[in-house]
Each structure stands twice: as structure tokens, then as C-alpha cells.
Amino acid sequence: MLEALNIKNFAIIEDIEINFKSGMNVMLGETGAGKSIIIDALSLLKGERSSYDKIRVGASKAYIDGRFIIENKELIKQINEEYDDLIENDELIVSRSLDINGRTSIKLNGRMFSSSATKVIMNEIIDIHSQHQNMVLFDEKEHLHLLDKYIGNSKELEIYQSAYKTYSKEVHNLEELENKVIDEAELAYKKAQIEEIEKLNLEVGELEKLENLEKKMANFVRLQETINNISELLDGDDGALAKIYQSRRLLDYLKDEDYDNYSTKLNDCYYNLEDINSALKDSLNALNEYEYTPEYIQERIYNIKKVMRKHGNTEEDIFKAHEQLVNDIALMSDYEYALEKQKALVKDLYNDLMIKANNLSKLRNEFANKLNKEVDKELSDLSLNNAHFKVHFNVTEPKSTGIDDVTFYISSNIGMPFGHLKDVVSGGEASRIMLGLKVIFSKYCNYETMILDEIDSGVSGKVASSVGRKIHEISKSRQVIVISHIPQVASYADTAYEVKKVVEENSTKTQITELDNDGFIENIAKLLTDSSVSEQSLSLAKELINNSRK
């Protein structure tokens, strides 16, 4: 809901702050006092185009700030996922500034936003109906969307849209195929590419394996020379093993027990060195068992990289290129077959799509009949007993939304044919019909604040009372802010404000005051008696308010 609104230097408003409440808020006051200017300011917070001549005379900038408390946790989640945790603690502060040089800025919780992005977010938070605003409910492009909102989450729509996505993709593929021209030179080139890849006979992970082997092979020659030299020093004719063996034999010839210990140590040393020599030779023999020679490895790496450069940067790119080339050749080599096969696929998908489309259309028609009755009841409650509502269907070719073109029709009087909603209603009827529709559709919308600017235009008496009662009914589920000049409507207010124009120091300003009960009664009395207040008008006002609160 809109908790607070601050407006500075906008039209005749110098500086005001309004603290709105939940329920039905009504703004009262004479024509020209500035009530509709407040609505214009709220429209700017929704991202609507700014009018720079609205900057107050003598000021260089206008400022508008609105603080919204959002209770819909799912809506907060959606906005935060789309706009990087924009909303914290359920609060959204929207700020708009205009300057006399034609510059404007919009901030949401301190972040700069474009007008288009602001509209997307704020249309989910606040709904404005004004004589100066387009009536969304009268916009025929929105009627199918509104019907689907009325239906709610339907599996039929999800199933259809999934099938439509598949169908559209294959239609696109068919169009590409039909536009394809067979080029013999291109065919020969693709065959040569396939032959080169297949001749390469590349295995998954082969390049990495070969590059690791290449590194090991680079050390092999030096390692071989080192081990052979060590082996010669240890096991050669004049090597260490031979000399240790001779040394031990000489000690044995002494046959002196005092030197037996030294003979044993020389013997141990001999066998240790012999084990080392054998281990080194074994490690060299293991290296000699590699499957590939260094020359082969280098040539193989070169050939793989040469092919890889033609198709990408990885082995995977080569495999994908081969698959694509094979598919291209198949298409080019047997074009007519591929074309007929694709046509058959599209036809099958179309038939399947139409089954799903008809199921969706059937569901929409069922709910449309239910909506017709529900709207007729609302119209009757609003003293439009002879008016009837109808959801009109036209069948179209399949599109992303189905095969239904939906338009809201109305017959405003007995014997009158149904016609387009936007064409056949008068001003007063339009407001009541729109209100009746809002009573229904507001249940299926996210916005928690609804602004109604003189929606009671052209009504009076009992009709006006029914309008006030309907607005109050809406206010039980969301905040409603109403501008009204009709006492029978205003009397339903939970909170009322007086907007008036004052002149101070040769300057005209707008003031707004939240009314206590006595002030509310006095303002209703003014509406009942054309601004003059008497004991009788105050008594009538009290009675009207009490009846409205029953």
C-alpha cells in the first residue's frame, strides 16, 4: 500500500506530505483545489511521461516521493529476482524529480531506473484509473490477458505454449530448408572437410594425452644417457661392483677373524649397489615400452591442431563440426526427402497443436460464461439492471496465446445489440462498468493500491450509493484512494482528507488535511448542500455516513 506521499513544487503544490491509511481513503475538496494534481504526481511515480510545465512557478525543480509497503511476498520475490534484491524490509521508496531544463530522474530505493522499467515494476504495485489515463479494461489488446488472469494458472495454457514453442521452431526450420539453395562447390568442400576429420580419427582426450607424453619424451634421451652412464660406472669391467667384489675377496684371503666384519659390510654394499643398478635399468626399460615414438607424437599433435584451427579451439569443436557437416551433406544430398520429411513433421505438430489449442479454447469459453454471469451481477448491483456483459471470441491462426481473439462486449439496454465495450457506453455507464470489472479483476492482480479519480462521474442518489458500496468492497482487500464529489460515495470512506486551495503572500498553494470525524461530517454536509452548512445538512451528513458504515 501507499503509506506516504511527498510532493514539492509541483503545479500549485508547494510542499505537502500525505500519510495514507489502509482501506478506503477519500480526498474531498472543491474543483481546482489540487486533487487531480496529486493523481498526476502519482502517475509520474509509475513512470508516466512528465510535463515540465507542471513545475511550480518560481521553482527550478519538482520532487515527488512515495513510500510503499508491499505485503505480497511472492511479488517481492519476483521483483528481487528480476532487479537484484531491490526491495528490503517490504519497503519501496519511489522518487521522481523534474527540472525546468527538461531533465527527469526516477529512483527506486535509491537506484536509478528508466521510465520503462519503472512502469513494469509499478504496474504491479499501483493501479490508477483517471479521466486522463487510458482505461486498461477498455483496451481490447488486454482482454485475453484479463480472461486468463481470471482463469488463473491453467495446465492447458502451459501445455499449449510448450507445444507452440516446438511447432514454431520446426516451422522456422522448414522455412530455412525451403530457402536453401544447393551449391555443388559447397557440397564438395563439406565432403572434403568430413574426409579430413574422419581420416584424423581423433579420440576423446587424445590431444591432452599426447601432449603429456611429449613432455615425458622430451626428458627420455637425457634420462637414458644418465642411467647408462651410472650402469657403466657400477657394472662395467672396471666398475664399482667389480672393485668391491675384489676388495672383499682380498679380505677373505687374510682369514683373520678381526677383519670378518669388514668383509661382511663390503658384501652388503655390493648387493645394495647391484639392486640399485637393476632398478635403474628397469625404469629405463619401462620408458622404452611407450607405444609412440617422439616423432610420431609431434606429428600427431600438429595434425590435430591443424584440423582444430579450422573448426574452433577444442576437440569438442571438431566432433560438433563433423556432426553438423554430416547433417548438411545429408540435407544437400537428399534435399527433397529432407524437405518432405520436415513438412510432414510440421503438419503433425500443427495437428497436435490444434488439439491443445481447442482444449485451451474450451476452457476459456467455460470461464467466459462464468465471467459473463459474474459481471452481470456486479452491473446489477451498480443499478445497470438492463446491461449485459459478454466475452466475444474470434478464432485465429495459432499464435503464442492460442487461437482465441477475445473482446469484451456490452449491451447497455434491453433490445440493444452487443457491441465493443469501448464504443457503446456513456460516461457514467463507462465508470460503473469499469468499476464492476475492477471488483472482479482486482482479485487476480498483484497491485495493493488502487487510485480512482472521479469514477463516480455522472451518477447520483441510489446509484452513487451502490458505487460507494462497491468501492468500499474493493478496499477490504486492498488500499483504495478515491477522488469524489459525490456525498453518497465519499460517505463510505474509512479515512478522509480535505484538499483546499489557499492564497498566502500573493501565492496560491494546495493544502491537504486528514479529517477527524467532525471535519468529515462537515465536508459531507457541504457536498449535500452545495457548500453551505446548516444543522439540517450536518444531520443529513451524519445519517448518510452512519448508513454507509452499517
Coordinates of C-alpha atoms in Angstrom, one line a residue:
M1 CA 0.0 0.0 0.0
L2 CA 1.0 3.6 -0.4
E3 CA 2.0 4.7 3.1
A4 CA 3.2 8.3 2.4
L5 CA 3.4 10.7 -0.5
N6 CA 5.5 13.9 -0.5
I7 CA 5.1 16.5 -3.3
K8 CA 7.2 19.6 -3.7
N9 CA 7.0 22.4 -6.3
F10 CA 4.5 20.6 -8.5
A11 CA 1.8 22.7 -10.1
I12 CA 0.1 24.7 -7.3
I13 CA 1.5 22.4 -4.7
E14 CA 4.4 24.0 -2.8
D15 CA 5.2 21.3 -0.2
I16 CA 2.8 18.7 1.1
E17 CA 3.0 15.3 2.8
I18 CA 0.1 12.9 2.9
N19 CA 0.0 9.8 5.1
F20 CA -2.5 7.4 3.6
K21 CA -4.2 4.5 5.5
S22 CA -5.4 1.1 4.6
G23 CA -9.0 0.7 3.4
M24 CA -10.9 3.4 1.6
N25 CA -9.2 6.8 1.5
V26 CA -11.3 9.7 0.1
M27 CA -10.0 13.1 -1.0
L28 CA -12.6 15.8 -0.8
G29 CA -12.4 19.4 -1.8
E30 CA -13.6 22.0 -4.4
T31 CA -12.8 21.6 -8.1
G32 CA -9.4 23.1 -8.8
A33 CA -8.1 22.6 -5.3
G34 CA -5.4 20.2 -6.4
K35 CA -6.8 16.7 -6.0
S36 CA -6.2 15.6 -9.6
I37 CA -2.7 17.1 -9.4
I38 CA -2.0 14.6 -6.7
I39 CA -3.1 11.8 -9.0
D40 CA -0.8 13.3 -11.7
A41 CA 2.1 13.2 -9.3
L42 CA 1.3 9.5 -8.6
S43 CA 1.3 8.8 -12.3
L44 CA 4.8 10.2 -12.5
L45 CA 5.9 7.7 -9.8
K46 CA 4.6 5.0 -12.2
G47 CA 7.0 6.1 -14.9
E48 CA 4.5 8.1 -17.0
R49 CA 5.8 10.9 -19.1
S50 CA 6.5 14.1 -17.3
S51 CA 5.0 17.5 -18.1
Y52 CA 7.6 20.1 -17.3
D53 CA 5.1 23.0 -17.3
K54 CA 3.8 21.4 -14.1
I55 CA 6.9 22.7 -12.2
R56 CA 5.7 25.4 -9.8
V57 CA 6.2 28.9 -10.9
G58 CA 9.4 30.3 -9.4
A59 CA 10.9 26.9 -8.7
S60 CA 13.6 25.1 -10.7
K61 CA 12.8 21.6 -9.7
A62 CA 9.8 19.5 -8.7
Y63 CA 10.1 16.5 -6.4
I64 CA 7.7 13.6 -5.8
D65 CA 8.4 10.7 -3.3
G66 CA 6.2 7.8 -2.5
R67 CA 6.8 5.2 0.2
F68 CA 5.1 1.8 -0.5
I69 CA 4.8 -1.1 1.9
I70 CA 4.4 -4.3 -0.1
E71 CA 2.7 -7.2 1.7
N72 CA 2.7 -9.6 -1.3
K73 CA 5.8 -11.8 -0.6
E74 CA 5.6 -13.5 -3.9
L75 CA 5.6 -10.2 -5.7
I76 CA 8.6 -9.1 -3.7
K77 CA 10.4 -12.3 -4.6
Q78 CA 9.6 -11.8 -8.3
I79 CA 10.9 -8.2 -8.3
N80 CA 14.0 -9.1 -6.3
E81 CA 14.9 -11.9 -8.7
E82 CA 14.5 -9.6 -11.7
Y83 CA 16.1 -6.5 -10.2
D84 CA 18.8 -7.8 -7.9
D85 CA 17.2 -7.6 -4.4
L86 CA 15.6 -4.2 -5.0
I87 CA 13.2 -4.4 -2.1
E88 CA 14.3 -4.8 1.5
N89 CA 12.1 -5.0 4.6
D90 CA 9.0 -4.9 2.4
E91 CA 9.5 -1.2 1.6
L92 CA 9.9 0.5 -1.7
I93 CA 10.6 4.3 -1.9
V94 CA 10.0 5.8 -5.4
S95 CA 11.4 9.2 -6.1
R96 CA 10.9 11.4 -9.2
S97 CA 12.4 14.7 -10.0
L98 CA 11.8 17.2 -12.8
D99 CA 13.7 20.3 -13.7
I100 CA 13.0 23.3 -15.9
N101 CA 15.6 22.2 -18.4
G102 CA 13.6 19.1 -19.3
R103 CA 15.7 16.6 -17.3
T104 CA 14.0 14.0 -15.2
S105 CA 15.2 11.1 -13.0
I106 CA 13.5 8.2 -11.3
K107 CA 14.9 6.3 -8.4
L108 CA 13.6 3.1 -6.7
N109 CA 15.1 2.6 -3.3
G110 CA 18.0 4.9 -4.3
R111 CA 18.7 3.2 -7.6
M112 CA 18.3 4.9 -11.0
F113 CA 15.6 3.3 -13.2
S114 CA 14.4 4.1 -16.7
S115 CA 10.7 5.0 -17.3
S116 CA 10.0 1.7 -19.0
A117 CA 11.5 -0.4 -16.2
T118 CA 9.7 1.7 -13.6
K119 CA 6.4 1.1 -15.4
V120 CA 6.9 -2.7 -15.4
I121 CA 7.5 -2.7 -11.6
M122 CA 5.0 -0.1 -10.6
N123 CA 2.1 -1.5 -12.7
E124 CA 2.3 -4.5 -10.3
I125 CA 2.1 -2.2 -7.2
I126 CA -0.4 0.6 -8.0
D127 CA -3.3 0.9 -10.4
I128 CA -4.6 4.3 -11.5
H129 CA -7.9 5.0 -13.1
S130 CA -8.3 8.6 -14.1
Q131 CA -10.2 10.5 -16.7
H132 CA -6.8 11.4 -18.1
Q133 CA -5.5 7.8 -18.1
N134 CA -6.2 5.1 -20.6
M135 CA -8.7 2.6 -19.2
V136 CA -6.8 -0.8 -19.4
L137 CA -10.1 -2.6 -19.1
F138 CA -11.3 -0.9 -22.2
D139 CA -8.1 -1.8 -24.1
E140 CA -9.1 -4.8 -26.3
K141 CA -5.5 -5.9 -26.6
E142 CA -5.6 -6.7 -22.8
H143 CA -8.9 -8.6 -22.8
L144 CA -7.4 -12.1 -23.4
H145 CA -4.8 -11.5 -20.8
L146 CA -7.5 -10.4 -18.3
L147 CA -9.6 -13.5 -19.1
D148 CA -6.5 -15.7 -18.5
K149 CA -5.9 -14.0 -15.2
Y150 CA -9.5 -14.7 -14.2
I151 CA -9.0 -18.4 -15.1
G152 CA -5.7 -18.5 -13.0
N153 CA -2.8 -20.9 -13.6
S154 CA -4.0 -23.4 -16.1
K155 CA -2.2 -26.5 -17.3
E156 CA -4.0 -26.2 -20.6
L157 CA -2.2 -22.8 -21.3
E158 CA 1.2 -24.2 -20.2
I159 CA 0.8 -27.3 -22.4
Y160 CA -0.3 -25.2 -25.4
Q161 CA 2.6 -22.8 -25.1
S162 CA 5.1 -25.6 -24.8
A163 CA 3.7 -27.2 -28.0
Y164 CA 3.6 -23.8 -29.7
K165 CA 7.3 -23.3 -29.0
T166 CA 8.2 -26.6 -30.5
Y167 CA 5.9 -26.0 -33.5
S168 CA 7.3 -22.5 -34.1
K169 CA 10.9 -23.9 -34.0
E170 CA 10.1 -26.5 -36.6
V171 CA 8.2 -24.1 -38.8
H172 CA 11.4 -21.9 -38.8
N173 CA 13.5 -24.9 -39.7
L174 CA 11.1 -25.7 -42.6
E175 CA 11.4 -22.1 -43.9
E176 CA 15.2 -22.2 -43.7
L177 CA 15.1 -25.5 -45.6
E178 CA 12.7 -24.1 -48.3
N179 CA 15.0 -21.1 -48.8
K180 CA 18.2 -23.3 -49.0
V181 CA 20.0 -23.4 -52.4
I182 CA 22.2 -26.4 -53.2
D183 CA 25.7 -25.3 -54.2
E184 CA 27.8 -28.1 -55.8
A185 CA 31.1 -26.4 -54.8
E186 CA 29.9 -26.1 -51.2
L187 CA 28.9 -29.7 -51.3
A188 CA 32.4 -30.8 -52.4
Y189 CA 34.0 -28.6 -49.8
K190 CA 31.9 -30.0 -47.0
K191 CA 32.7 -33.6 -48.1
A192 CA 36.5 -32.8 -48.1
Q193 CA 36.1 -31.4 -44.5
I194 CA 34.3 -34.6 -43.4
E195 CA 37.0 -36.8 -45.1
E196 CA 39.8 -34.8 -43.3
I197 CA 38.1 -35.2 -39.9
E198 CA 37.4 -38.9 -40.4
K199 CA 41.0 -39.5 -41.6
L200 CA 42.3 -37.8 -38.5
N201 CA 40.3 -40.5 -36.4
L202 CA 40.5 -38.4 -33.3
E203 CA 39.7 -39.9 -29.9
V204 CA 38.2 -38.1 -27.0
G205 CA 41.0 -36.7 -24.8
E206 CA 43.7 -37.8 -27.2
L207 CA 45.4 -34.4 -27.6
E208 CA 45.9 -33.9 -23.9
K209 CA 47.3 -37.5 -23.6
L210 CA 49.8 -36.8 -26.4
E211 CA 50.9 -33.5 -25.0
N212 CA 51.7 -35.2 -21.7
L213 CA 53.6 -37.9 -23.5
E214 CA 55.5 -35.3 -25.4
K215 CA 56.7 -33.7 -22.2
K216 CA 57.9 -37.1 -20.9
M217 CA 59.6 -38.0 -24.1
A218 CA 61.5 -34.7 -24.1
N219 CA 63.3 -36.0 -20.9
F220 CA 63.8 -39.5 -22.2
V221 CA 67.2 -39.1 -24.1
R222 CA 68.8 -37.3 -21.2
L223 CA 67.5 -39.9 -18.8
Q224 CA 68.7 -42.8 -20.9
E225 CA 72.2 -41.3 -21.1
T226 CA 72.3 -40.8 -17.4
I227 CA 71.2 -44.3 -16.4
N228 CA 73.5 -45.9 -18.9
N229 CA 76.5 -43.9 -17.5
I230 CA 75.6 -44.9 -14.0
S231 CA 75.2 -48.5 -15.0
E232 CA 78.7 -48.4 -16.7
L233 CA 80.2 -46.9 -13.5
L234 CA 78.6 -49.6 -11.4
D235 CA 78.7 -52.7 -13.5
G236 CA 81.5 -52.1 -16.1
D237 CA 84.7 -54.2 -16.4
D238 CA 86.4 -51.7 -14.1
G239 CA 83.2 -50.6 -12.3
A240 CA 82.4 -50.2 -8.6
L241 CA 80.8 -53.6 -8.3
A242 CA 83.9 -55.4 -9.6
K243 CA 86.3 -53.4 -7.3
I244 CA 84.1 -54.1 -4.3
Y245 CA 84.0 -57.8 -5.1
Q246 CA 87.8 -57.9 -5.4
S247 CA 88.2 -56.0 -2.2
R248 CA 86.1 -58.4 -0.3
R249 CA 88.0 -61.4 -1.8
L250 CA 91.3 -60.0 -0.6
L251 CA 89.9 -59.6 3.0
D252 CA 88.7 -63.2 2.8
Y253 CA 92.2 -64.4 1.9
L254 CA 93.5 -63.0 5.2
K255 CA 91.5 -65.5 7.1
D256 CA 91.7 -63.2 10.1
E257 CA 88.6 -63.0 12.3
D258 CA 89.4 -59.4 13.2
Y259 CA 88.5 -58.5 9.6
D260 CA 85.5 -60.7 9.0
N261 CA 83.2 -57.7 10.0
Y262 CA 84.7 -55.6 7.2
S263 CA 84.2 -58.4 4.7
T264 CA 80.5 -58.6 5.6
K265 CA 80.0 -54.9 5.2
L266 CA 81.7 -54.9 1.7
N267 CA 79.4 -57.9 0.7
D268 CA 76.3 -55.9 1.8
C269 CA 77.5 -52.9 -0.1
Y270 CA 78.0 -55.0 -3.2
Y271 CA 74.4 -56.3 -3.2
N272 CA 72.9 -52.9 -2.4
L273 CA 74.6 -51.3 -5.4
E274 CA 73.6 -54.3 -7.6
D275 CA 69.9 -53.7 -6.6
I276 CA 70.2 -50.0 -7.4
N277 CA 71.7 -50.8 -10.8
S278 CA 68.9 -53.3 -11.6
A279 CA 66.2 -50.8 -10.6
L280 CA 67.6 -48.0 -12.8
K281 CA 67.7 -50.4 -15.8
D282 CA 64.1 -51.5 -15.1
S283 CA 62.9 -47.9 -15.1
L284 CA 64.6 -47.2 -18.4
N285 CA 63.1 -50.4 -19.9
A286 CA 59.6 -49.2 -18.8
L287 CA 60.1 -45.9 -20.7
N288 CA 61.2 -47.9 -23.8
E289 CA 57.8 -49.6 -23.8
Y290 CA 55.9 -46.4 -24.8
E291 CA 53.6 -47.1 -27.8
Y292 CA 54.6 -44.0 -29.8
T293 CA 58.0 -42.5 -30.8
P294 CA 58.7 -38.8 -30.1
E295 CA 58.5 -38.1 -33.9
Y296 CA 55.0 -39.7 -34.2
I297 CA 53.7 -37.8 -31.2
Q298 CA 54.9 -34.5 -32.5
E299 CA 53.4 -35.1 -36.0
R300 CA 50.1 -36.3 -34.5
I301 CA 49.8 -33.2 -32.3
Y302 CA 50.5 -31.0 -35.3
N303 CA 47.8 -32.7 -37.4
I304 CA 45.2 -32.5 -34.7
K305 CA 45.8 -28.8 -34.1
K306 CA 45.7 -28.1 -37.8
V307 CA 42.2 -29.5 -38.1
M308 CA 41.1 -27.9 -34.8
R309 CA 42.0 -24.4 -36.1
K310 CA 39.5 -24.8 -38.9
H311 CA 36.6 -25.6 -36.7
G312 CA 37.3 -24.0 -33.3
N313 CA 39.6 -24.3 -30.3
T314 CA 38.8 -27.7 -28.8
E315 CA 38.4 -31.4 -29.6
E316 CA 34.7 -30.9 -28.9
D317 CA 34.5 -28.3 -31.7
I318 CA 35.9 -30.9 -34.2
F319 CA 33.3 -33.5 -33.2
K320 CA 30.4 -30.9 -33.4
A321 CA 31.7 -29.7 -36.8
H322 CA 31.7 -33.3 -38.1
E323 CA 28.1 -33.9 -36.9
Q324 CA 27.0 -30.6 -38.5
L325 CA 28.8 -31.3 -41.7
V326 CA 27.3 -34.8 -41.9
N327 CA 23.8 -33.3 -41.4
D328 CA 24.5 -30.7 -44.0
I329 CA 25.6 -33.3 -46.5
A330 CA 22.6 -35.4 -45.8
L331 CA 20.3 -32.4 -46.4
M332 CA 22.2 -31.3 -49.5
S333 CA 22.5 -34.8 -50.9
D334 CA 18.8 -35.7 -50.4
Y335 CA 17.2 -32.3 -50.3
E336 CA 13.7 -33.3 -51.5
Y337 CA 13.5 -36.1 -49.0
A338 CA 14.5 -33.8 -46.1
L339 CA 12.0 -31.2 -47.3
E340 CA 9.1 -33.6 -47.4
K341 CA 10.1 -35.1 -44.0
Q342 CA 10.2 -31.6 -42.4
K343 CA 6.8 -30.7 -44.0
A344 CA 5.3 -33.9 -42.5
L345 CA 6.8 -33.1 -39.1
V346 CA 5.3 -29.6 -39.2
K347 CA 2.0 -31.0 -40.2
D348 CA 1.9 -33.5 -37.3
L349 CA 3.0 -30.8 -34.9
Y350 CA 0.3 -28.5 -36.2
N351 CA -2.4 -31.2 -35.7
D352 CA -1.2 -31.8 -32.2
L353 CA -1.1 -28.1 -31.5
M354 CA -4.7 -27.6 -32.7
I355 CA -5.9 -30.3 -30.3
K356 CA -4.2 -28.5 -27.4
A357 CA -5.4 -25.1 -28.7
N358 CA -9.0 -26.3 -28.8
N359 CA -8.7 -27.7 -25.2
L360 CA -7.5 -24.3 -24.1
S361 CA -10.2 -22.5 -26.0
K362 CA -12.8 -24.8 -24.5
L363 CA -11.5 -23.9 -21.0
R364 CA -11.6 -20.2 -21.8
N365 CA -15.2 -20.4 -23.1
E366 CA -16.3 -22.2 -19.9
F367 CA -14.7 -19.5 -17.7
A368 CA -16.0 -16.7 -20.1
N369 CA -19.6 -17.9 -19.4
K370 CA -18.9 -17.8 -15.7
L371 CA -17.4 -14.3 -16.0
N372 CA -20.4 -13.1 -18.0
K373 CA -22.7 -14.0 -15.1
E374 CA -20.4 -12.6 -12.5
V375 CA -20.1 -9.2 -14.3
D376 CA -23.8 -9.1 -14.9
K377 CA -24.4 -9.4 -11.2
E378 CA -21.9 -6.6 -10.5
L379 CA -23.6 -4.4 -13.1
S380 CA -27.0 -5.1 -11.5
D381 CA -25.6 -4.1 -8.1
L382 CA -24.5 -0.9 -9.7
S383 CA -28.0 -0.2 -11.0
L384 CA -27.3 -1.3 -14.5
N385 CA -30.0 -3.9 -14.4
N386 CA -30.6 -3.9 -18.2
A387 CA -26.9 -4.1 -19.1
H388 CA -25.3 -7.4 -20.0
F389 CA -21.7 -8.3 -20.5
K390 CA -20.3 -10.9 -22.9
V391 CA -16.8 -12.2 -23.7
H392 CA -16.7 -12.4 -27.5
F393 CA -14.5 -15.0 -29.2
N394 CA -12.9 -15.0 -32.7
V395 CA -10.9 -17.9 -33.9
T396 CA -7.5 -17.1 -35.4
E397 CA -4.5 -19.0 -36.6
P398 CA -2.3 -20.4 -33.8
K399 CA -0.1 -17.9 -32.0
S400 CA 1.7 -17.8 -28.7
T401 CA -1.5 -17.1 -26.8
G402 CA -3.7 -19.7 -28.6
I403 CA -6.3 -19.5 -31.3
D404 CA -8.6 -17.1 -29.4
D405 CA -9.1 -13.4 -30.0
V406 CA -11.1 -12.1 -27.1
T407 CA -13.1 -8.9 -26.9
F408 CA -15.3 -7.7 -24.1
Y409 CA -18.8 -6.8 -25.4
I410 CA -21.6 -5.0 -23.7
S411 CA -25.3 -4.4 -24.3
S412 CA -26.4 -1.4 -22.2
N413 CA -30.1 -1.6 -22.7
I414 CA -32.8 -4.2 -23.4
G415 CA -33.1 -4.9 -27.2
M416 CA -29.8 -3.3 -28.0
P417 CA -27.2 -5.5 -29.7
F418 CA -23.9 -6.3 -28.1
G419 CA -21.0 -4.0 -29.2
H420 CA -17.5 -3.3 -28.2
L421 CA -17.2 -2.2 -24.6
K422 CA -15.3 1.0 -25.5
D423 CA -17.8 2.1 -28.1
V424 CA -21.3 1.7 -26.6
V425 CA -21.2 3.2 -23.2
S426 CA -21.8 6.7 -21.9
G427 CA -19.5 8.4 -19.4
G428 CA -21.5 7.4 -16.3
E429 CA -22.1 3.9 -17.6
A430 CA -18.4 3.6 -18.5
S431 CA -17.3 4.4 -15.0
R432 CA -19.8 1.9 -13.4
I433 CA -18.9 -0.8 -15.9
M434 CA -15.3 -0.3 -15.3
L435 CA -15.9 -0.4 -11.5
G436 CA -17.8 -3.6 -11.8
L437 CA -15.0 -5.2 -13.8
K438 CA -12.4 -3.9 -11.3
V439 CA -14.3 -5.5 -8.5
I440 CA -13.8 -8.8 -10.2
F441 CA -10.4 -8.5 -11.8
S442 CA -8.7 -6.8 -8.8
K443 CA -8.9 -10.2 -7.1
Y444 CA -6.4 -11.6 -9.6
C445 CA -4.0 -8.7 -9.8
N446 CA -0.9 -8.0 -7.7
Y447 CA -1.3 -4.3 -7.0
E448 CA -2.2 -3.4 -3.4
T449 CA -3.2 0.2 -4.1
M450 CA -5.9 1.4 -6.5
I451 CA -6.5 5.0 -7.4
L452 CA -9.9 6.1 -8.6
D453 CA -10.2 9.6 -9.9
E454 CA -13.9 10.7 -10.1
I455 CA -15.0 7.2 -11.0
D456 CA -18.4 8.3 -9.8
S457 CA -18.7 10.8 -12.6
G458 CA -22.3 11.1 -13.9
V459 CA -24.0 9.2 -11.0
S460 CA -26.1 10.4 -8.1
G461 CA -28.6 9.1 -5.5
K462 CA -29.0 5.4 -5.1
V463 CA -26.7 4.7 -8.0
A464 CA -24.0 6.7 -6.3
S465 CA -24.6 4.7 -3.1
S466 CA -24.1 1.5 -4.9
V467 CA -20.9 2.8 -6.4
G468 CA -19.6 3.8 -3.0
R469 CA -20.5 0.4 -1.6
K470 CA -18.6 -1.4 -4.4
I471 CA -15.5 0.8 -3.9
H472 CA -15.6 0.0 -0.2
E473 CA -15.9 -3.7 -1.0
I474 CA -12.7 -3.5 -3.1
S475 CA -11.0 -1.6 -0.2
K476 CA -11.4 -4.6 2.1
S477 CA -8.7 -6.5 0.1
R478 CA -6.5 -3.6 -1.0
Q479 CA -6.0 0.1 -0.3
V480 CA -8.2 2.4 -2.4
I481 CA -7.6 6.2 -2.8
V482 CA -10.7 8.0 -4.3
I483 CA -11.3 11.5 -5.5
S484 CA -15.0 12.1 -5.2
H485 CA -17.5 15.0 -5.3
I486 CA -20.5 12.7 -4.6
P487 CA -21.6 12.5 -0.9
Q488 CA -23.1 9.0 -1.3
V489 CA -19.7 7.7 -2.5
A490 CA -17.5 9.8 -0.1
S491 CA -19.6 8.7 2.9
Y492 CA -18.1 5.2 2.7
A493 CA -14.6 6.5 3.5
D494 CA -12.5 4.8 6.2
T495 CA -10.2 7.9 6.1
A496 CA -11.0 11.2 4.6
Y497 CA -8.8 14.2 3.6
E498 CA -9.7 17.8 2.7
V499 CA -7.8 19.3 -0.2
K500 CA -8.1 23.0 -0.5
K501 CA -6.5 25.9 -2.3
V502 CA -5.2 28.9 -0.2
V503 CA -3.6 32.2 -1.1
E504 CA -0.7 33.3 1.0
E505 CA 1.5 36.3 0.2
N506 CA 0.1 36.6 -3.3
S507 CA 0.8 32.9 -4.0
T508 CA -1.7 30.1 -4.5
K509 CA -1.0 26.8 -2.7
T510 CA -2.6 23.5 -2.1
Q511 CA -3.1 22.2 1.4
I512 CA -4.3 18.8 2.5
T513 CA -5.6 17.8 5.9
E514 CA -6.6 14.4 7.3
L515 CA -10.1 15.0 8.7
D516 CA -11.4 13.9 12.1
N517 CA -15.0 12.8 12.4
D518 CA -16.4 16.3 12.8
G519 CA -14.4 17.5 9.8
F520 CA -15.6 14.6 7.7
I521 CA -19.2 15.2 8.6
E522 CA -18.9 18.9 7.7
N523 CA -17.3 18.1 4.3
I524 CA -20.1 15.6 3.5
A525 CA -22.6 18.3 4.5
K526 CA -21.0 20.7 2.1
L527 CA -21.4 18.1 -0.7
L528 CA -25.0 17.6 0.2
T529 CA -26.0 21.3 0.1
D530 CA -23.7 22.9 -2.4
S531 CA -21.1 24.1 0.1
S532 CA -23.5 25.8 2.6
V533 CA -23.5 24.0 6.0
S534 CA -26.5 24.0 8.3
E535 CA -27.8 22.0 11.2
Q536 CA -30.0 20.1 8.8
S537 CA -27.2 19.4 6.4
L538 CA -25.0 18.2 9.2
S539 CA -27.8 15.9 10.4
L540 CA -28.2 14.5 6.9
A541 CA -24.5 14.0 6.6
K542 CA -24.3 12.1 9.9
E543 CA -27.2 9.9 8.8
L544 CA -25.6 9.2 5.4
I545 CA -22.3 8.3 7.0
N546 CA -23.9 6.0 9.6
N547 CA -25.9 4.3 6.9
S548 CA -22.8 3.8 4.8
R549 CA -21.0 2.2 7.8
K550 CA -23.7 -0.3 8.6

